[in-house]
Amino acid sequence: MKPSPKDYHPYYKMYIDLIDSEDIVSVLENQIDEFNDFAAGLTAYDFNRRYSEGKWSVKEIIVHLIDTERIFVYRMLSAARNDGSDLKSFDQEFYVSNSDCREISHRLLIEDFINQRKSTISFLRTLTDEMWHRKGDIGGYPFNVSAGAYIIAGHFIHHINFIKENYF
């Protein structure tokens, strides 16, 4: 079920390569516990920490993870339903800068991440085997449902590892 390179833009290879498992739904489920363990060790101060001036705070990275997952679920839905639309890419900097996440409590962000992830998993469980291989387009590049699930999981690993290595 792991996607082949023809199923996604080459940029996403770095995320997909972080996943060894063929059971992507289990990987996504296990990341809920990993996220809970990670977040439980942080204080409100930690969530607002930046590793360098002008870089995203931990809170902003979590907002970015949530936004990206929502967008990729829409892309997967579009492909799974044979929509045929060429979907646009999105500007992550624009989304984060317009999130006003400083006003959101870290506890609410934790809850939002978990709820989004559970919704993603629920959606993926409704798909037939054929739907997992259906394709759409993002900015003129192919994209299939399986690739979307792997990108979400790998994107999570990338950012959580980055936080652990650079923020604390």
PDB file of C-alpha atoms in Angstrom:
ATOM      1  CA  MET A   1       0.000   0.000   0.000  1.00  0.00           C
ATOM      2  CA  LYS A   2       3.028   2.322   0.212  1.00  0.00           C
ATOM      3  CA  PRO A   3       2.796   4.723  -2.735  1.00  0.00           C
ATOM      4  CA  SER A   4       5.248   4.666  -5.602  1.00  0.00           C
ATOM      5  CA  PRO A   5       7.138   7.826  -6.626  1.00  0.00           C
ATOM      6  CA  LYS A   6       4.751   8.308  -9.569  1.00  0.00           C
ATOM      7  CA  ASP A   7       1.937   8.838  -7.040  1.00  0.00           C
ATOM      8  CA  TYR A   8       3.192  12.118  -5.569  1.00  0.00           C
ATOM      9  CA  HIS A   9       5.331  15.203  -6.123  1.00  0.00           C
ATOM     10  CA  PRO A  10       9.048  14.454  -5.551  1.00  0.00           C
ATOM     11  CA  TYR A  11       9.123  16.977  -2.671  1.00  0.00           C
ATOM     12  CA  TYR A  12       7.055  14.614  -0.513  1.00  0.00           C
ATOM     13  CA  LYS A  13       9.528  11.740  -0.777  1.00  0.00           C
ATOM     14  CA  MET A  14      11.302  12.957   2.355  1.00  0.00           C
ATOM     15  CA  TYR A  15       8.110  12.417   4.378  1.00  0.00           C
ATOM     16  CA  ILE A  16       7.074   9.134   2.789  1.00  0.00           C
ATOM     17  CA  ASP A  17      10.559   7.691   3.303  1.00  0.00           C
ATOM     18  CA  LEU A  18      10.171   8.181   7.064  1.00  0.00           C
ATOM     19  CA  ILE A  19       7.493   5.463   7.120  1.00  0.00           C
ATOM     20  CA  ASP A  20       8.569   1.812   7.037  1.00  0.00           C
ATOM     21  CA  SER A  21       5.188   0.213   7.668  1.00  0.00           C
ATOM     22  CA  GLU A  22       2.692  -0.919   5.059  1.00  0.00           C
ATOM     23  CA  ASP A  23      -0.088  -0.397   7.643  1.00  0.00           C
ATOM     24  CA  ILE A  24      -0.341   3.384   7.501  1.00  0.00           C
ATOM     25  CA  VAL A  25      -3.563   3.532   9.526  1.00  0.00           C
ATOM     26  CA  SER A  26      -1.798   1.868  12.479  1.00  0.00           C
ATOM     27  CA  VAL A  27       1.084   4.324  12.119  1.00  0.00           C
ATOM     28  CA  LEU A  28      -1.372   7.232  12.258  1.00  0.00           C
ATOM     29  CA  GLU A  29      -3.109   5.706  15.285  1.00  0.00           C
ATOM     30  CA  ASN A  30       0.177   5.215  17.140  1.00  0.00           C
ATOM     31  CA  GLN A  31       1.105   8.825  16.481  1.00  0.00           C
ATOM     32  CA  ILE A  32      -1.799   9.930  18.683  1.00  0.00           C
ATOM     33  CA  ASP A  33      -0.107   8.333  21.702  1.00  0.00           C
ATOM     34  CA  GLU A  34       3.268   9.671  20.596  1.00  0.00           C
ATOM     35  CA  PHE A  35       1.797  13.170  20.348  1.00  0.00           C
ATOM     36  CA  ASN A  36       0.141  12.859  23.768  1.00  0.00           C
ATOM     37  CA  ASP A  37       3.425  11.750  25.343  1.00  0.00           C
ATOM     38  CA  PHE A  38       5.300  14.571  23.624  1.00  0.00           C
ATOM     39  CA  ALA A  39       2.767  17.269  24.574  1.00  0.00           C
ATOM     40  CA  ALA A  40       2.407  16.031  28.170  1.00  0.00           C
ATOM     41  CA  GLY A  41       6.039  16.915  28.787  1.00  0.00           C
ATOM     42  CA  LEU A  42       5.641  20.529  27.707  1.00  0.00           C
ATOM     43  CA  THR A  43       4.565  23.590  29.657  1.00  0.00           C
ATOM     44  CA  ALA A  44       2.596  26.555  28.340  1.00  0.00           C
ATOM     45  CA  TYR A  45       5.934  28.365  28.119  1.00  0.00           C
ATOM     46  CA  ASP A  46       7.402  25.541  26.024  1.00  0.00           C
ATOM     47  CA  PHE A  47       4.564  25.790  23.513  1.00  0.00           C
ATOM     48  CA  ASN A  48       5.484  29.419  22.866  1.00  0.00           C
ATOM     49  CA  ARG A  49       9.218  28.717  22.558  1.00  0.00           C
ATOM     50  CA  ARG A  50      11.091  29.491  19.332  1.00  0.00           C
ATOM     51  CA  TYR A  51      14.486  28.015  18.600  1.00  0.00           C
ATOM     52  CA  SER A  52      15.545  31.229  16.865  1.00  0.00           C
ATOM     53  CA  GLU A  53      14.166  34.703  16.251  1.00  0.00           C
ATOM     54  CA  GLY A  54      11.633  34.713  13.440  1.00  0.00           C
ATOM     55  CA  LYS A  55      11.118  30.932  13.494  1.00  0.00           C
ATOM     56  CA  TRP A  56       7.846  29.241  14.304  1.00  0.00           C
ATOM     57  CA  SER A  57       6.976  28.513  17.908  1.00  0.00           C
ATOM     58  CA  VAL A  58       6.079  24.989  18.976  1.00  0.00           C
ATOM     59  CA  LYS A  59       2.454  26.129  18.984  1.00  0.00           C
ATOM     60  CA  GLU A  60       2.760  27.364  15.408  1.00  0.00           C
ATOM     61  CA  ILE A  61       4.256  24.060  14.320  1.00  0.00           C
ATOM     62  CA  ILE A  62       1.321  22.218  15.861  1.00  0.00           C
ATOM     63  CA  VAL A  63      -1.109  24.540  14.072  1.00  0.00           C
ATOM     64  CA  HIS A  64       0.828  23.820  10.880  1.00  0.00           C
ATOM     65  CA  LEU A  65       0.494  20.060  11.464  1.00  0.00           C
ATOM     66  CA  ILE A  66      -3.257  20.406  11.973  1.00  0.00           C
ATOM     67  CA  ASP A  67      -3.767  22.692   8.957  1.00  0.00           C
ATOM     68  CA  THR A  68      -1.682  20.450   6.712  1.00  0.00           C
ATOM     69  CA  GLU A  69      -3.542  17.349   7.798  1.00  0.00           C
ATOM     70  CA  ARG A  70      -6.904  19.002   7.111  1.00  0.00           C
ATOM     71  CA  ILE A  71      -5.775  20.074   3.664  1.00  0.00           C
ATOM     72  CA  PHE A  72      -4.395  16.641   2.819  1.00  0.00           C
ATOM     73  CA  VAL A  73      -7.573  14.937   3.987  1.00  0.00           C
ATOM     74  CA  TYR A  74      -9.538  17.166   1.618  1.00  0.00           C
ATOM     75  CA  ARG A  75      -7.119  16.243  -1.176  1.00  0.00           C
ATOM     76  CA  MET A  76      -7.538  12.542  -0.370  1.00  0.00           C
ATOM     77  CA  LEU A  77     -11.311  12.922  -0.309  1.00  0.00           C
ATOM     78  CA  SER A  78     -11.227  14.650  -3.673  1.00  0.00           C
ATOM     79  CA  ALA A  79      -9.114  11.861  -5.178  1.00  0.00           C
ATOM     80  CA  ALA A  80     -11.114   9.061  -3.510  1.00  0.00           C
ATOM     81  CA  ARG A  81     -14.344  10.467  -4.958  1.00  0.00           C
ATOM     82  CA  ASN A  82     -12.845  10.876  -8.460  1.00  0.00           C
ATOM     83  CA  ASP A  83     -13.389  14.629  -8.337  1.00  0.00           C
ATOM     84  CA  GLY A  84     -10.866  15.286 -11.092  1.00  0.00           C
ATOM     85  CA  SER A  85     -10.078  18.808  -9.930  1.00  0.00           C
ATOM     86  CA  ASP A  86      -6.522  20.129 -10.090  1.00  0.00           C
ATOM     87  CA  LEU A  87      -6.181  21.284  -6.506  1.00  0.00           C
ATOM     88  CA  LYS A  88      -3.928  24.173  -5.550  1.00  0.00           C
ATOM     89  CA  SER A  89      -0.956  23.988  -3.275  1.00  0.00           C
ATOM     90  CA  PHE A  90      -1.111  26.154  -0.160  1.00  0.00           C
ATOM     91  CA  ASP A  91       1.202  28.679   1.445  1.00  0.00           C
ATOM     92  CA  GLN A  92       2.069  27.304   4.879  1.00  0.00           C
ATOM     93  CA  GLU A  93       3.588  30.601   6.030  1.00  0.00           C
ATOM     94  CA  PHE A  94       0.367  32.430   5.162  1.00  0.00           C
ATOM     95  CA  TYR A  95      -1.760  29.891   7.013  1.00  0.00           C
ATOM     96  CA  VAL A  96       0.381  29.965  10.166  1.00  0.00           C
ATOM     97  CA  SER A  97       0.630  33.761  10.200  1.00  0.00           C
ATOM     98  CA  ASN A  98      -3.161  33.989   9.980  1.00  0.00           C
ATOM     99  CA  SER A  99      -3.876  31.393  12.659  1.00  0.00           C
ATOM    100  CA  ASP A 100      -3.596  33.791  15.621  1.00  0.00           C
ATOM    101  CA  CYS A 101      -2.540  30.733  17.586  1.00  0.00           C
ATOM    102  CA  ARG A 102      -1.043  32.815  20.398  1.00  0.00           C
ATOM    103  CA  GLU A 103      -4.662  33.319  21.438  1.00  0.00           C
ATOM    104  CA  ILE A 104      -5.349  29.575  21.519  1.00  0.00           C
ATOM    105  CA  SER A 105      -4.472  27.599  24.637  1.00  0.00           C
ATOM    106  CA  HIS A 106      -1.982  24.796  24.201  1.00  0.00           C
ATOM    107  CA  ARG A 107      -4.526  22.390  25.681  1.00  0.00           C
ATOM    108  CA  LEU A 108      -7.045  23.287  22.979  1.00  0.00           C
ATOM    109  CA  LEU A 109      -4.381  22.752  20.297  1.00  0.00           C
ATOM    110  CA  ILE A 110      -3.596  19.320  21.725  1.00  0.00           C
ATOM    111  CA  GLU A 111      -7.292  18.444  21.657  1.00  0.00           C
ATOM    112  CA  ASP A 112      -7.638  19.810  18.111  1.00  0.00           C
ATOM    113  CA  PHE A 113      -4.702  17.759  16.846  1.00  0.00           C
ATOM    114  CA  ILE A 114      -6.080  14.564  18.403  1.00  0.00           C
ATOM    115  CA  ASN A 115      -9.596  15.182  17.090  1.00  0.00           C
ATOM    116  CA  GLN A 116      -8.284  15.894  13.597  1.00  0.00           C
ATOM    117  CA  ARG A 117      -6.146  12.757  13.628  1.00  0.00           C
ATOM    118  CA  LYS A 118      -9.074  10.611  14.788  1.00  0.00           C
ATOM    119  CA  SER A 119     -11.194  12.083  11.999  1.00  0.00           C
ATOM    120  CA  THR A 120      -8.447  11.320   9.465  1.00  0.00           C
ATOM    121  CA  ILE A 121      -8.265   7.715  10.632  1.00  0.00           C
ATOM    122  CA  SER A 122     -12.042   7.369  10.553  1.00  0.00           C
ATOM    123  CA  PHE A 123     -12.114   8.657   6.967  1.00  0.00           C
ATOM    124  CA  LEU A 124      -9.343   6.295   5.865  1.00  0.00           C
ATOM    125  CA  ARG A 125     -11.192   3.319   7.329  1.00  0.00           C
ATOM    126  CA  THR A 126     -14.171   4.063   5.075  1.00  0.00           C
ATOM    127  CA  LEU A 127     -12.143   3.708   1.889  1.00  0.00           C
ATOM    128  CA  THR A 128     -12.226   0.664  -0.359  1.00  0.00           C
ATOM    129  CA  ASP A 129      -8.976  -0.832  -1.644  1.00  0.00           C
ATOM    130  CA  GLU A 130      -9.630   0.785  -5.015  1.00  0.00           C
ATOM    131  CA  MET A 131     -10.121   4.234  -3.474  1.00  0.00           C
ATOM    132  CA  TRP A 132      -6.679   4.070  -1.829  1.00  0.00           C
ATOM    133  CA  HIS A 133      -5.154   4.068  -5.323  1.00  0.00           C
ATOM    134  CA  ARG A 134      -7.296   6.744  -6.929  1.00  0.00           C
ATOM    135  CA  LYS A 135      -5.448   9.805  -8.128  1.00  0.00           C
ATOM    136  CA  GLY A 136      -5.930  13.518  -8.187  1.00  0.00           C
ATOM    137  CA  ASP A 137      -3.706  16.443  -9.046  1.00  0.00           C
ATOM    138  CA  ILE A 138      -2.103  19.111  -6.903  1.00  0.00           C
ATOM    139  CA  GLY A 139      -0.652  21.963  -8.885  1.00  0.00           C
ATOM    140  CA  GLY A 140      -0.269  19.725 -11.918  1.00  0.00           C
ATOM    141  CA  TYR A 141       1.430  16.862 -10.064  1.00  0.00           C
ATOM    142  CA  PRO A 142      -0.156  13.449  -9.419  1.00  0.00           C
ATOM    143  CA  PHE A 143      -1.344  12.611  -5.967  1.00  0.00           C
ATOM    144  CA  ASN A 144      -3.077   9.484  -4.740  1.00  0.00           C
ATOM    145  CA  VAL A 145      -4.916   8.720  -1.532  1.00  0.00           C
ATOM    146  CA  SER A 146      -2.234   6.377  -0.212  1.00  0.00           C
ATOM    147  CA  ALA A 147       0.424   9.050  -0.751  1.00  0.00           C
ATOM    148  CA  GLY A 148      -1.649  11.516   1.257  1.00  0.00           C
ATOM    149  CA  ALA A 149      -1.829   9.200   4.259  1.00  0.00           C
ATOM    150  CA  TYR A 150       1.912   8.544   4.146  1.00  0.00           C
ATOM    151  CA  ILE A 151       2.685  12.243   3.758  1.00  0.00           C
ATOM    152  CA  ILE A 152       0.571  13.096   6.819  1.00  0.00           C
ATOM    153  CA  ALA A 153       2.371  10.497   8.937  1.00  0.00           C
ATOM    154  CA  GLY A 154       5.845  11.413   7.692  1.00  0.00           C
ATOM    155  CA  HIS A 155       5.154  15.141   8.042  1.00  0.00           C
ATOM    156  CA  PHE A 156       4.281  14.532  11.697  1.00  0.00           C
ATOM    157  CA  ILE A 157       7.518  12.600  12.292  1.00  0.00           C
ATOM    158  CA  HIS A 158       9.567  15.281  10.557  1.00  0.00           C
ATOM    159  CA  HIS A 159       8.199  18.127  12.658  1.00  0.00           C
ATOM    160  CA  ILE A 160       8.132  16.343  16.018  1.00  0.00           C
ATOM    161  CA  ASN A 161      11.743  15.259  15.489  1.00  0.00           C
ATOM    162  CA  PHE A 162      12.668  18.804  14.476  1.00  0.00           C
ATOM    163  CA  ILE A 163      11.117  20.197  17.662  1.00  0.00           C
ATOM    164  CA  LYS A 164      12.921  17.639  19.829  1.00  0.00           C
ATOM    165  CA  GLU A 165      16.256  18.337  18.155  1.00  0.00           C
ATOM    166  CA  ASN A 166      16.072  22.141  17.957  1.00  0.00           C
ATOM    167  CA  TYR A 167      13.782  23.460  20.674  1.00  0.00           C
ATOM    168  CA  PHE A 168      14.725  21.507  23.815  1.00  0.00           C
TER     169      PHE A 168
END
